[in-house]
PDB file of C-alpha atoms in Angstrom:
ATOM      1  CA  UNK U1094     135.419 -94.203 241.352  1.00 40.00           C
ATOM      2  CA  UNK U1095     133.337 -90.912 240.918  1.00 45.00           C
ATOM      3  CA  UNK U1096     131.746 -92.311 237.994  1.00 48.00           C
ATOM      4  CA  UNK U1097     130.258 -95.084 240.084  1.00 52.00           C
ATOM      5  CA  UNK U1098     129.476 -93.022 243.237  1.00 56.00           C
ATOM      6  CA  UNK U1099     128.878 -89.375 241.793  1.00 56.00           C
ATOM      7  CA  UNK U1100     128.050 -88.179 245.231  1.00 57.00           C
ATOM      8  CA  UNK U1101     131.758 -88.990 246.346  1.00 63.00           C
ATOM      9  CA  UNK U1102     132.703 -85.479 245.398  1.00 63.00           C
ATOM     10  CA  UNK U1103     136.004 -86.842 243.858  1.00 69.00           C
ATOM     11  CA  UNK U1104     137.251 -86.711 240.277  1.00 71.00           C
ATOM     12  CA  UNK U1105     138.560 -90.277 239.097  1.00 70.00           C
ATOM     13  CA  UNK U1106     141.192 -88.853 237.136  1.00 82.00           C
ATOM     14  CA  UNK U1107     142.523 -85.163 237.147  1.00 86.00           C
ATOM     15  CA  UNK U1108     142.657 -85.203 233.245  1.00 91.00           C
ATOM     16  CA  UNK U1109     139.093 -86.141 232.635  1.00 94.00           C
ATOM     17  CA  UNK U1110     137.040 -83.765 230.829  1.00 95.00           C
ATOM     18  CA  UNK U1111     133.504 -82.596 231.100  1.00 95.00           C
ATOM     19  CA  UNK U1112     132.680 -84.270 227.901  1.00 95.00           C
ATOM     20  CA  UNK U1113     134.253 -87.509 229.053  1.00 94.00           C
ATOM     21  CA  UNK U1114     132.635 -87.579 232.098  1.00 92.00           C
ATOM     22  CA  UNK U1115     129.200 -86.672 231.172  1.00 93.00           C
ATOM     23  CA  UNK U1116     128.595 -89.022 228.297  1.00 90.00           C
ATOM     24  CA  UNK U1117     129.132 -92.235 230.243  1.00 90.00           C
ATOM     25  CA  UNK U1118     127.273 -90.805 233.303  1.00 89.00           C
ATOM     26  CA  UNK U1119     124.250 -90.090 231.023  1.00 90.00           C
ATOM     27  CA  UNK U1120     124.553 -93.482 229.164  1.00 90.00           C
ATOM     28  CA  UNK U1121     124.826 -95.475 232.553  1.00 90.00           C
ATOM     29  CA  UNK U1122     123.015 -93.600 235.385  1.00 91.00           C
ATOM     30  CA  UNK U1123     120.031 -92.307 233.642  1.00 92.00           C
ATOM     31  CA  UNK U1124     118.413 -95.349 231.982  1.00 92.00           C
ATOM     32  CA  UNK U1125     115.737 -96.898 234.204  1.00 92.00           C
ATOM     33  CA  UNK U1126     115.902 -94.048 236.609  1.00 93.00           C
ATOM     34  CA  UNK U1127     114.181 -91.452 234.837  1.00 94.00           C
ATOM     35  CA  UNK U1128     111.391 -91.208 232.189  1.00 95.00           C
ATOM     36  CA  UNK U1129     112.436 -91.794 228.739  1.00 94.00           C
ATOM     37  CA  UNK U1130     111.475 -88.176 227.552  1.00 96.00           C
ATOM     38  CA  UNK U1131     113.726 -86.874 230.493  1.00 95.00           C
ATOM     39  CA  UNK U1132     116.737 -89.180 229.537  1.00 94.00           C
ATOM     40  CA  UNK U1133     116.156 -87.762 225.603  1.00 94.00           C
ATOM     41  CA  UNK U1134     116.377 -84.159 227.272  1.00 96.00           C
ATOM     42  CA  UNK U1135     119.295 -84.971 229.420  1.00 94.00           C
ATOM     43  CA  UNK U1136     121.333 -86.439 226.199  1.00 94.00           C
ATOM     44  CA  UNK U1137     120.187 -83.506 224.065  1.00 95.00           C
ATOM     45  CA  UNK U1138     121.299 -80.906 226.778  1.00 94.00           C
ATOM     46  CA  UNK U1139     124.747 -82.692 226.985  1.00 94.00           C
ATOM     47  CA  UNK U1140     125.201 -82.841 223.245  1.00 94.00           C
ATOM     48  CA  UNK U1141     123.652 -79.349 222.482  1.00 96.00           C
ATOM     49  CA  UNK U1142     124.872 -77.153 225.211  1.00 95.00           C
ATOM     50  CA  UNK U1143     127.016 -78.700 227.766  1.00 95.00           C
ATOM     51  CA  UNK U1144     129.612 -80.684 225.585  1.00 95.00           C
ATOM     52  CA  UNK U1145     130.235 -77.641 223.001  1.00 96.00           C
ATOM     53  CA  UNK U1146     130.547 -75.022 225.765  1.00 96.00           C
ATOM     54  CA  UNK U1147     132.183 -77.108 228.661  1.00 96.00           C
ATOM     55  CA  UNK U1148     133.185 -80.437 227.147  1.00 96.00           C
ATOM     56  CA  UNK U1149     137.087 -79.751 226.856  1.00 96.00           C
ATOM     57  CA  UNK U1150     137.281 -78.375 230.199  1.00 96.00           C
ATOM     58  CA  UNK U1151     138.825 -80.515 232.785  1.00 95.00           C
ATOM     59  CA  UNK U1152     135.972 -81.716 235.345  1.00 92.00           C
ATOM     60  CA  UNK U1153     138.676 -81.108 237.984  1.00 91.00           C
ATOM     61  CA  UNK U1154     139.154 -77.410 237.230  1.00 93.00           C
ATOM     62  CA  UNK U1155     135.238 -76.865 236.321  1.00 93.00           C
ATOM     63  CA  UNK U1156     134.449 -73.866 238.547  1.00 94.00           C
ATOM     64  CA  UNK U1157     130.955 -72.301 239.563  1.00 95.00           C
ATOM     65  CA  UNK U1158     131.711 -69.283 237.460  1.00 96.00           C
ATOM     66  CA  UNK U1159     132.309 -71.586 234.390  1.00 95.00           C
ATOM     67  CA  UNK U1160     128.722 -73.016 234.882  1.00 92.00           C
ATOM     68  CA  UNK U1161     127.388 -69.486 235.917  1.00 94.00           C
ATOM     69  CA  UNK U1162     128.851 -68.207 232.203  1.00 93.00           C
ATOM     70  CA  UNK U1163     126.815 -71.011 230.647  1.00 90.00           C
TER      71      UNK U1163
END
């Protein structure tokens, strides 16, 4: 599953949205790996920027152009 191995390059479910992927990723993959201040910054970035702009987009359909526009 991609949530367990993000380097696998696969999407666990074709219907999963960017927001549905990022929220568990940030909650489970960041603590203990990065400094608390970095973790806070990442959570803020997801909450304030990524989720509002790209959150409803399906992860499988996310493109480089989508990210570049952001």
